[in-house]
XYZ file of C-alpha atoms in Angstrom:
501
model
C 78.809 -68.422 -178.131
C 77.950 -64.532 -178.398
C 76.803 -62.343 -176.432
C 73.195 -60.480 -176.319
C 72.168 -59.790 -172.466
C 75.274 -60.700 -170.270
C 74.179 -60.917 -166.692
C 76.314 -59.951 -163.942
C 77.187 -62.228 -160.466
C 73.908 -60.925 -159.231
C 71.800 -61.929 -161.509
C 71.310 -58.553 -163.199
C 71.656 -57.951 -166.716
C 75.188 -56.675 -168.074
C 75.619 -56.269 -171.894
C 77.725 -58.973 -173.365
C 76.961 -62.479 -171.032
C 73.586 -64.213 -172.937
C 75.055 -66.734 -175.055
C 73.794 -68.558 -178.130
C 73.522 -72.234 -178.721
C 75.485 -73.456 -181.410
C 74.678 -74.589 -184.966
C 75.687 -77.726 -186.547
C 75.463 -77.640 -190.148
C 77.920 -78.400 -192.717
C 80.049 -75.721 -194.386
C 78.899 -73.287 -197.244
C 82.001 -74.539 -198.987
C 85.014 -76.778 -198.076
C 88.211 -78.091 -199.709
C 91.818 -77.154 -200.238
C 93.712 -74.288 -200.750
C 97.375 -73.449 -200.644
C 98.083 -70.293 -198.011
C 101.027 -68.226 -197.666
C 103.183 -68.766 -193.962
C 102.999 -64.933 -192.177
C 106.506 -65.034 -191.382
C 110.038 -64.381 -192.823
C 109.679 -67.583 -195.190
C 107.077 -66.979 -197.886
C 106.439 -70.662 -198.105
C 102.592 -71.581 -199.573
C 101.530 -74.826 -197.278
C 98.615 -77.176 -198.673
C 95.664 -76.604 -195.609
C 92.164 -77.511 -195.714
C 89.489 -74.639 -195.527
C 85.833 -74.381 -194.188
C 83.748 -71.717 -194.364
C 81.147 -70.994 -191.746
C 79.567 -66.595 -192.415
C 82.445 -64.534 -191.990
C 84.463 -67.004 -190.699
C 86.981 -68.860 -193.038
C 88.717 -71.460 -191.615
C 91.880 -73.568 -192.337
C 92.796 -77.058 -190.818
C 96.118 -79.005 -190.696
C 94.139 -82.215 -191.815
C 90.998 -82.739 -193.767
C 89.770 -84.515 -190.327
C 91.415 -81.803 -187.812
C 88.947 -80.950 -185.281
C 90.201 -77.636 -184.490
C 91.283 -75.188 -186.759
C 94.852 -73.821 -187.012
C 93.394 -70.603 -187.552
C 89.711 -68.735 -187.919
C 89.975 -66.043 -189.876
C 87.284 -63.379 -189.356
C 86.364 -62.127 -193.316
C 83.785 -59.630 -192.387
C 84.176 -56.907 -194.791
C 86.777 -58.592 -196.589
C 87.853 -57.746 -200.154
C 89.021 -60.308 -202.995
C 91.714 -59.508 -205.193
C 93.759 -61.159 -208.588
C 97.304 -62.637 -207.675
C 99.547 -64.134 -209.578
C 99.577 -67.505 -211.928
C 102.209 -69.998 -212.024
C 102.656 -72.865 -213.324
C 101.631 -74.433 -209.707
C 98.937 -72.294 -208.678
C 96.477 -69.667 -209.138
C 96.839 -67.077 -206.212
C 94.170 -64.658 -204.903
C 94.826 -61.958 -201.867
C 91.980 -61.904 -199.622
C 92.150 -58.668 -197.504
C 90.636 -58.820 -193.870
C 90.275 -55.364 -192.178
C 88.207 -57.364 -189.443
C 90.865 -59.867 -188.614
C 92.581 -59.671 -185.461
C 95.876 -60.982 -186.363
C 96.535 -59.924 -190.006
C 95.404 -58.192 -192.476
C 95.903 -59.793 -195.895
C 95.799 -63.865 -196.816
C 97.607 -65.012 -199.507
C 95.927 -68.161 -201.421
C 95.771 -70.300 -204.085
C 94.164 -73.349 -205.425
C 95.386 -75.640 -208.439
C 92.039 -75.646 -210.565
C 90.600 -72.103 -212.048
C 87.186 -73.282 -211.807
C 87.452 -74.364 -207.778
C 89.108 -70.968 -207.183
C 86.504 -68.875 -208.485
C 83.683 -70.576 -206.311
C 86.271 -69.756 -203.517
C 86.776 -66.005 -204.440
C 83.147 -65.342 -204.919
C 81.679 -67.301 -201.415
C 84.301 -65.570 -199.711
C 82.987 -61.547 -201.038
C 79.559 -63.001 -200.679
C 80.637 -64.091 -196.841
C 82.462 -60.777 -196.031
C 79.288 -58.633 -196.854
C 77.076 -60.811 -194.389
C 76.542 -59.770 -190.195
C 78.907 -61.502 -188.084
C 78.114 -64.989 -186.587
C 75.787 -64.642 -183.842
C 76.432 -67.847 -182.639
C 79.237 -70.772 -182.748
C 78.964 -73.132 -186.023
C 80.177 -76.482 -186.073
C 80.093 -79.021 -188.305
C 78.481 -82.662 -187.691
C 81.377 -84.200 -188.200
C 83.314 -82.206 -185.435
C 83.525 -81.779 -181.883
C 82.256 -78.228 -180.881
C 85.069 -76.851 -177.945
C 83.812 -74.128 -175.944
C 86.786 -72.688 -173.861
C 85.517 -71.304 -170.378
C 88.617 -68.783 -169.157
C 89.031 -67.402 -166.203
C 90.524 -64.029 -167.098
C 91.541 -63.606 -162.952
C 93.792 -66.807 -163.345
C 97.302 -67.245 -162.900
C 98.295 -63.714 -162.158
C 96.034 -62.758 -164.980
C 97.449 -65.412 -167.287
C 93.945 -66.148 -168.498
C 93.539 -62.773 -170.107
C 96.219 -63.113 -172.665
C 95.056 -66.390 -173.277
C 91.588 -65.606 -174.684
C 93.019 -63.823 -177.870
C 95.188 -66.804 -178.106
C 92.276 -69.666 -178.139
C 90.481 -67.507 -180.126
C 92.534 -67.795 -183.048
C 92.109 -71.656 -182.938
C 88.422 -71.320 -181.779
C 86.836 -68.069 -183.410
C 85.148 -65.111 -181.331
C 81.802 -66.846 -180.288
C 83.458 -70.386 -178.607
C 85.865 -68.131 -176.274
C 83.827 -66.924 -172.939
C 85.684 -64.778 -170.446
C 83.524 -66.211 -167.066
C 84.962 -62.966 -165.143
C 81.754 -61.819 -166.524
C 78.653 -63.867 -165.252
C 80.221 -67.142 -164.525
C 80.459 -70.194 -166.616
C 76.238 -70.436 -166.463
C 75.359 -68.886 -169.426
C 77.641 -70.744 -172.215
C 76.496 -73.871 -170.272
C 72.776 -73.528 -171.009
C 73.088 -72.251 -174.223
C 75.140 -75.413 -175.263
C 72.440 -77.589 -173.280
C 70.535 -79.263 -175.934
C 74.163 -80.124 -177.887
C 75.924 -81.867 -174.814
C 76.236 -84.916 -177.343
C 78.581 -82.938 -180.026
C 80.298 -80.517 -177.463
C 82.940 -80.051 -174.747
C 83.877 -77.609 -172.545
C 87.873 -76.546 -171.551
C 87.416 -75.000 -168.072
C 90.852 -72.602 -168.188
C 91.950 -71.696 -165.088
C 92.789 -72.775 -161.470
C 90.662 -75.724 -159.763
C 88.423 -72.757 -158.076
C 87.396 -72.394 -161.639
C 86.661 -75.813 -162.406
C 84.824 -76.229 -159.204
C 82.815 -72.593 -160.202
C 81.930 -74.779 -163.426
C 80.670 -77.733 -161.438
C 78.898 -75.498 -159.284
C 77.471 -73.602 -162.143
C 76.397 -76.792 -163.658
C 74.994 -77.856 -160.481
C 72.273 -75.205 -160.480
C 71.063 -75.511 -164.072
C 70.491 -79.291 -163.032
C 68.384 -78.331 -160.427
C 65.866 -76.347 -162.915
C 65.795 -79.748 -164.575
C 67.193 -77.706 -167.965
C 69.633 -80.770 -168.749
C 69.617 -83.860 -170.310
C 72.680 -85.477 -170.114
C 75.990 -83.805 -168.239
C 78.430 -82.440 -169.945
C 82.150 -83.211 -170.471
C 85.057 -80.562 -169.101
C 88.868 -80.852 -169.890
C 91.108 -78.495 -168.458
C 93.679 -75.865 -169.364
C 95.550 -75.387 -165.950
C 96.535 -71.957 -164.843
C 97.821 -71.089 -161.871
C 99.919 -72.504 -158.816
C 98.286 -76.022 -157.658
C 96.390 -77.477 -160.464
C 95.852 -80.541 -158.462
C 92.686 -82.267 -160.817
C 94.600 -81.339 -163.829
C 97.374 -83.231 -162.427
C 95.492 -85.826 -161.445
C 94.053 -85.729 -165.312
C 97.354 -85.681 -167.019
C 96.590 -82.222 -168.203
C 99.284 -81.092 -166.663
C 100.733 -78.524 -163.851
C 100.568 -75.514 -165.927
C 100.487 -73.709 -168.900
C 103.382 -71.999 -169.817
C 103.303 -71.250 -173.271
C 103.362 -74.845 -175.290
C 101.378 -74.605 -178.464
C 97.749 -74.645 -178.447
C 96.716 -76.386 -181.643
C 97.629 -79.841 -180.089
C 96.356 -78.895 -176.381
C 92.741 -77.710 -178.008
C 92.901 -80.944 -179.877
C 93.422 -82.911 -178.001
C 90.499 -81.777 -175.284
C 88.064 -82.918 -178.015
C 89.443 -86.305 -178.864
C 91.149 -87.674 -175.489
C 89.355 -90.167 -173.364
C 87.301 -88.848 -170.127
C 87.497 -89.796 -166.067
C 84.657 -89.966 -163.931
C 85.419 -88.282 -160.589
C 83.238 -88.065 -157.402
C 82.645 -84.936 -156.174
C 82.008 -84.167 -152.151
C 79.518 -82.250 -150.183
C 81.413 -80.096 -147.267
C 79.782 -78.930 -144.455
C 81.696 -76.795 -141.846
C 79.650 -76.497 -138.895
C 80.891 -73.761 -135.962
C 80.011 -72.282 -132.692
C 80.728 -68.902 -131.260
C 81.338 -67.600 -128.125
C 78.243 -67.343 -127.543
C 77.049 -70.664 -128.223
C 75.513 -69.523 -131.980
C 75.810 -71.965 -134.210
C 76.440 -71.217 -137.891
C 77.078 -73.728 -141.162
C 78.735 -73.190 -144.521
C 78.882 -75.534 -147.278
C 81.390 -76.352 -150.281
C 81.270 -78.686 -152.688
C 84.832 -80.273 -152.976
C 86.545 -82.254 -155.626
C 90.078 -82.723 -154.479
C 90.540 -82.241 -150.873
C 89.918 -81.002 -147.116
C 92.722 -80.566 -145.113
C 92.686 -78.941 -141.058
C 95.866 -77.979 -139.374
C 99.664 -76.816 -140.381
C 99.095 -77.292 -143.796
C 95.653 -75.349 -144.388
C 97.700 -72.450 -141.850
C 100.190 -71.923 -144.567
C 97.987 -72.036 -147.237
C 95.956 -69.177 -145.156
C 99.073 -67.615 -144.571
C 99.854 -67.294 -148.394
C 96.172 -66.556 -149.310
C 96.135 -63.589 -146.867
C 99.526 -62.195 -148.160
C 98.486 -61.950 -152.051
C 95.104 -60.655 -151.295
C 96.500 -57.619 -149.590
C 99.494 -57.868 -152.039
C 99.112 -58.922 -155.284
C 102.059 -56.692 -156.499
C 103.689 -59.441 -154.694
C 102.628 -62.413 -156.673
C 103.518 -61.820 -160.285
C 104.175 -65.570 -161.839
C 104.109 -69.029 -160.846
C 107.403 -69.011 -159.769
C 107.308 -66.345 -157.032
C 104.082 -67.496 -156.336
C 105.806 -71.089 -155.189
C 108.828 -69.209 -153.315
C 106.048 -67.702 -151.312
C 104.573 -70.296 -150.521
C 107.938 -72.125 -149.016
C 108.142 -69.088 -146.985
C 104.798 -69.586 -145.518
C 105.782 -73.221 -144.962
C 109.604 -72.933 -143.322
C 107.869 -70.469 -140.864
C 105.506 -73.149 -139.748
C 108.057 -76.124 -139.084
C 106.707 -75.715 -134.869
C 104.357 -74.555 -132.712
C 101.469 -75.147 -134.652
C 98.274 -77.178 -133.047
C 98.783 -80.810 -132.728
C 95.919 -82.599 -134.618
C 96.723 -86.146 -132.885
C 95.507 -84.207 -129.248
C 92.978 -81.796 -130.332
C 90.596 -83.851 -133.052
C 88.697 -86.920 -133.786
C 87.863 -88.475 -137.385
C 85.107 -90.769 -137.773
C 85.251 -92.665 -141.090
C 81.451 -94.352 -141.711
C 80.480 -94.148 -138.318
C 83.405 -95.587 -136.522
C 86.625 -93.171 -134.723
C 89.911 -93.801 -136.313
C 92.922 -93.976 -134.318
C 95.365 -90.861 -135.227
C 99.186 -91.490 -134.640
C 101.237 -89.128 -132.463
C 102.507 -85.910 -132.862
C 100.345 -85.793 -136.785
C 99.867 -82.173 -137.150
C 97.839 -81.871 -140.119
C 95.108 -84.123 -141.967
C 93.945 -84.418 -144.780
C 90.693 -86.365 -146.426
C 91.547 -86.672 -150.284
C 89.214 -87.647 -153.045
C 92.174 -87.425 -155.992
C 96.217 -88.588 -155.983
C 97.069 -84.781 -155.953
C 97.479 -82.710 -153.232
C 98.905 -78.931 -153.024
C 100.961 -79.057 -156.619
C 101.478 -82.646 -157.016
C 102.060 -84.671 -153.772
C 100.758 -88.154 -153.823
C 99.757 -88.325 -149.814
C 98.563 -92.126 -149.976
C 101.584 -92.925 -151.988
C 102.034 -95.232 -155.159
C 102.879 -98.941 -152.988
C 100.197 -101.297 -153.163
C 97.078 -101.051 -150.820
C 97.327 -103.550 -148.280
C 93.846 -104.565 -146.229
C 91.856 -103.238 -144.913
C 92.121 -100.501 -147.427
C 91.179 -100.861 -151.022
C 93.506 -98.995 -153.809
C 91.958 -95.753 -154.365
C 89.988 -94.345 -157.085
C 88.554 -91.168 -158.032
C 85.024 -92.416 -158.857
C 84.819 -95.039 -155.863
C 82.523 -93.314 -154.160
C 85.481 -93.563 -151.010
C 87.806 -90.820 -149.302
C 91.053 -91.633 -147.989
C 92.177 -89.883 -144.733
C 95.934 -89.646 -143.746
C 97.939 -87.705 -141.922
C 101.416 -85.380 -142.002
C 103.639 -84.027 -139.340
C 104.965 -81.006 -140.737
C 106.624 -79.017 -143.944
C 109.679 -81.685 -143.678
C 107.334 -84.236 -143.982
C 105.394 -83.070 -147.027
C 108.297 -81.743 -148.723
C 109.673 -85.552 -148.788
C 106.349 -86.686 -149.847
C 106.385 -83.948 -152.856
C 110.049 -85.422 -153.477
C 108.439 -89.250 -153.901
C 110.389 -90.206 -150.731
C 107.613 -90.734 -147.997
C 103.873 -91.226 -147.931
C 101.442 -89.921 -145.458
C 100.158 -92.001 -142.890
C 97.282 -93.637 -143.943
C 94.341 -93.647 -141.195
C 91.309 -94.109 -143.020
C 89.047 -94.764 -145.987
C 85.076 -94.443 -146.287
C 82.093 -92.642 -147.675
C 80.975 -90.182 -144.744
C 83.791 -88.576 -142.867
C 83.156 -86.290 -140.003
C 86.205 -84.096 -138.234
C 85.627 -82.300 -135.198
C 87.238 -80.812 -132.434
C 88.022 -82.174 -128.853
C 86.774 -79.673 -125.330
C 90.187 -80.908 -123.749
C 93.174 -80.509 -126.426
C 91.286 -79.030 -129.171
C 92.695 -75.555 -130.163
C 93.707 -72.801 -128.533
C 90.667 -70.079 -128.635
C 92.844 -66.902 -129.265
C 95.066 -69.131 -132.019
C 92.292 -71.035 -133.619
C 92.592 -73.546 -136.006
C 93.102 -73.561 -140.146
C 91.038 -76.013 -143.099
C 90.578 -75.726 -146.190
C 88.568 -76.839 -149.066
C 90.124 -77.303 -152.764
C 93.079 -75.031 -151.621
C 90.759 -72.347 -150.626
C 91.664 -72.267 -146.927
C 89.492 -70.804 -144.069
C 90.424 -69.798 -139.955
C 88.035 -70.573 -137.169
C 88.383 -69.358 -133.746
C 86.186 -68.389 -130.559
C 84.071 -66.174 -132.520
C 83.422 -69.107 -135.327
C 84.218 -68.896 -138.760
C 86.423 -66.525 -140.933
C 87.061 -66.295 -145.027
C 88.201 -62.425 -144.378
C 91.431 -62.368 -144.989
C 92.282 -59.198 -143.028
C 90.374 -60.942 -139.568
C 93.616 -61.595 -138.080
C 94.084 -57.712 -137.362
C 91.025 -56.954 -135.770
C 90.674 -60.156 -133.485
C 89.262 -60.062 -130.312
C 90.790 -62.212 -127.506
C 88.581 -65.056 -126.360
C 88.913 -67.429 -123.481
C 85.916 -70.119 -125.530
C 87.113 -73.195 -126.453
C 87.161 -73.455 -130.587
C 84.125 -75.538 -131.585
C 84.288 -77.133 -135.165
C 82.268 -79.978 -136.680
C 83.203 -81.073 -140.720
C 80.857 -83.978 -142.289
C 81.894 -84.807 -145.894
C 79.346 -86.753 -148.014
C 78.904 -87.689 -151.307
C 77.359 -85.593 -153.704
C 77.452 -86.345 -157.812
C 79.918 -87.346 -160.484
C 81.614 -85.209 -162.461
C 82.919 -86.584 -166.473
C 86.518 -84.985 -167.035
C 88.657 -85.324 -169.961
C 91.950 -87.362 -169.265
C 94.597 -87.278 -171.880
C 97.068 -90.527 -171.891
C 100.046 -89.407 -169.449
C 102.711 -88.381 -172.144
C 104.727 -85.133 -172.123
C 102.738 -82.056 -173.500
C 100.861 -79.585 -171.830
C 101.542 -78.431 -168.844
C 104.454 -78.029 -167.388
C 104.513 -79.295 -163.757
């Protein structure tokens, strides 16, 4: 997928984001060839090659979707290696490659490696690929990263996809968002998927982004994302068996298997977060969620830990400070935060729901994930009147949680939340007489992204608390969830792999 006219967030042009479609053909020449390990051990291994232009690449397996390496042989040169009585060798030297410079290989019949030598110094004098090849045959994988993502994880991980997935199927989305590989790949939805890597912000930016070329009527059919999780939650790669996050496993069988695994259907939400100020203004802002909304103790420390590594990101360095953090942020809320069961009402499809005492967070979930892996509903069979939940029932469960005790047993497998609801349209609002207090506000959040609302209405600056002005307004908050679309999501069968949790 390369790049001509990259546009910016904007909308203005930046060079590097206009990607090409792709083009399946077969290869100009395919077959086997022996190729010498770059390591300590100068063992030749049997690997099937394909070449596509200037790139030359080498499966595992004859039927291996993708390759165990693409080797970039622009400007390449050809030269005589040695005979044995096993093979004829040839050194292929690649001053364009990123991660070596010479390929030693060899082929059993003279005849087959002379075609080889001479399309490969016929390839390495041609301009580079302008766009992705695949072959009909094969899945095309176009890996979306998110460069931003797990304390920057993603950037080292686009030289390391590449190697599997050549130069034009890696797109860094740090630069013009996940639109513009998405229409370019429009008319080949049939033959091609797209690995989303990073956070579930970034899947939801790829939703999003996939939202708006639907509505200039640009697609036929939608698409199909796995994921690559980076980051701290990864709830819907969790909830897909992708794992909790990477951490270094291989990549061959991870890229795989995100073109061969089965897919999920999952419903995805409509959010609307209606406030008032002071002054009676009233003011909207909408989300589109695929996980979860959550509204008291548990969106605070979320806030609380969002605040902290925007202002300090020196502070947040790997996954595993990143969750120490976050404990921190939850020990310091174990009291004194607003009690839900006094201060809100939940209407589930028109009719109030009863919420128990002294419940000081809750929680409407579309997926069996919430903040890194708790199951809030709980695994023991659905008794009436709820049904067992799904994440492509069109239904949202609501429950509730009492504190950081509380979830930390659920987390452990111990507890479940309390279940107080299930339905289609779910509205949350305030109460005048127990609602919160106007100069402490109240927390949500949607998909982990958490927000603060107080007297003067709605906040996502994370440096608000600072400046505050007291306010003697009660806090005024409406939430209506509705459904929205369906999204297709690869689901590999739950076996150990990729990631770790």
């Amino acid at each position: 997928v390369p790049p001509t006219k990259p546009m910016k967030r904007d909308g203005s042009e930046q060079p590097g984001s206009e990607r090409r479609p792709t083009s399946v053909k077969p290869p100009e020449m395919s077959g086997w060839l022996y190729k010498q390990k770059h390591s300590m051990v100068k063992t030749m291994d049997k690997r099937w090659f394909e070449l596509y232009g200037t790139e030359l690449r080498y499966f595992v397996s004859q039927d291996g979707n993708i390759a165990a390496r693409v080797i970039n042989i622009q400007g390449a040169t050809v030269q005589e290696g040695q005979t044995t009585a096993l093979r004829i060798q040839f050194l292929v030297k690649t001053p364009s490659d990123a991660l070596a410079t010479e390929y030693l290989l060899g082929g059993e019949n003279f005849e087959e490696v002379q075609r080889w030598k001479a399309a490969i110094e016929a390839a390495a004098s041609q301009q580079p690929n302008r766009n992705s090849v695949t072959a009909p045959s094969k899945t095309n994988l176009v890996a979306l990263v998110n460069s931003k993502s797990g304390g920057k994880q993603g950037a080292s991980l686009i030289q390391k996809i590449k190697k599997h997935l050549g130069e034009n199927n890696v797109v860094d989305i740090k630069n013009g968002g996940p639109k513009a590989a998405l229409t370019a790949h429009k008319d080949e939805l049939a033959n091609t998927r797209f690995l989303v890597c990073g956070g579930d912000g970034t899947v939801g930016w790829a939703l999003q982004d996939l939202d708006k070329i639907k509505e200039q009527g640009l697609l036929k059919e939608d698409p199909t994302f796995a994921v690559l999780p980076l980051g701290t939650g990864n709830d819907m790669a969790r909830t897909l068996h992708s794992g909790g996050g990477y951490s270094g496993e291989k990549l061959l069988p991870i890229l795989s298997n995100a073109t061969t695994a089965g897919t999920q259907r999952m419903d995805r939400w409509k959010v609307a977060i209606k406030t008032k100020d002071g002054s009676g203004t009233e003011s909207v802002k909408n989300f589109l969620m695929c996980n979860y909304f959550s509204i008291g103790y548990d969106a605070k420390v979320a806030y609380g830990f969002h605040c902290k590594r925007e202002t300090h990101p020196e502070y947040f360095r790997n996954r595993a400070i990143n969750k120490l953090w976050y404990a921190v942020y939850g020990l310091g809320n174990l009291a004194g935060t607003f009690n839900v069961s006094n201060g809100l009402s939940v209407t589930v499809d028109g009719k109030e729901c009863t919420i128990p005492p002294k419940v000081r967070a809750i929680a409407v979930i579309n997926i069996p994930s919430y903040s890194g892996g708790a199951n809030l509903w709980g695994k023991e069979n659905t008794a009436p009147p709820f049904n067992r939940p799904a994440t492509d029932d069109g239904m949202l469960e609501v429950v509730g949680t009492y504190g950081p005790i509380h979830s930390l047993t659920i987390m452990m497998g111990v507890r479940r939340a309390d279940r107080i609801g299930q339905g289609k349209n779910i509205v949350v609002s305030t109460k005048s007489v127990g609602g919160p207090d106007s100069n402490k506000g109240i927390h949500c959040q949607v998909d982990g992204e958490p927000y603060f609302v107080d007297h003067a209405g709605f906040h996502d600056d994370v440096r608000y608390l600072e400046k505050q002005q007291k306010g003697t307004t009660e806090v005024q908050l409406t939430v209506e969830i509705q459904h929205h679309a369906v999204a297709t999501l690869v689901a590999p069968d739950p076996k150990p792999g990729c990631c770790a949790a």
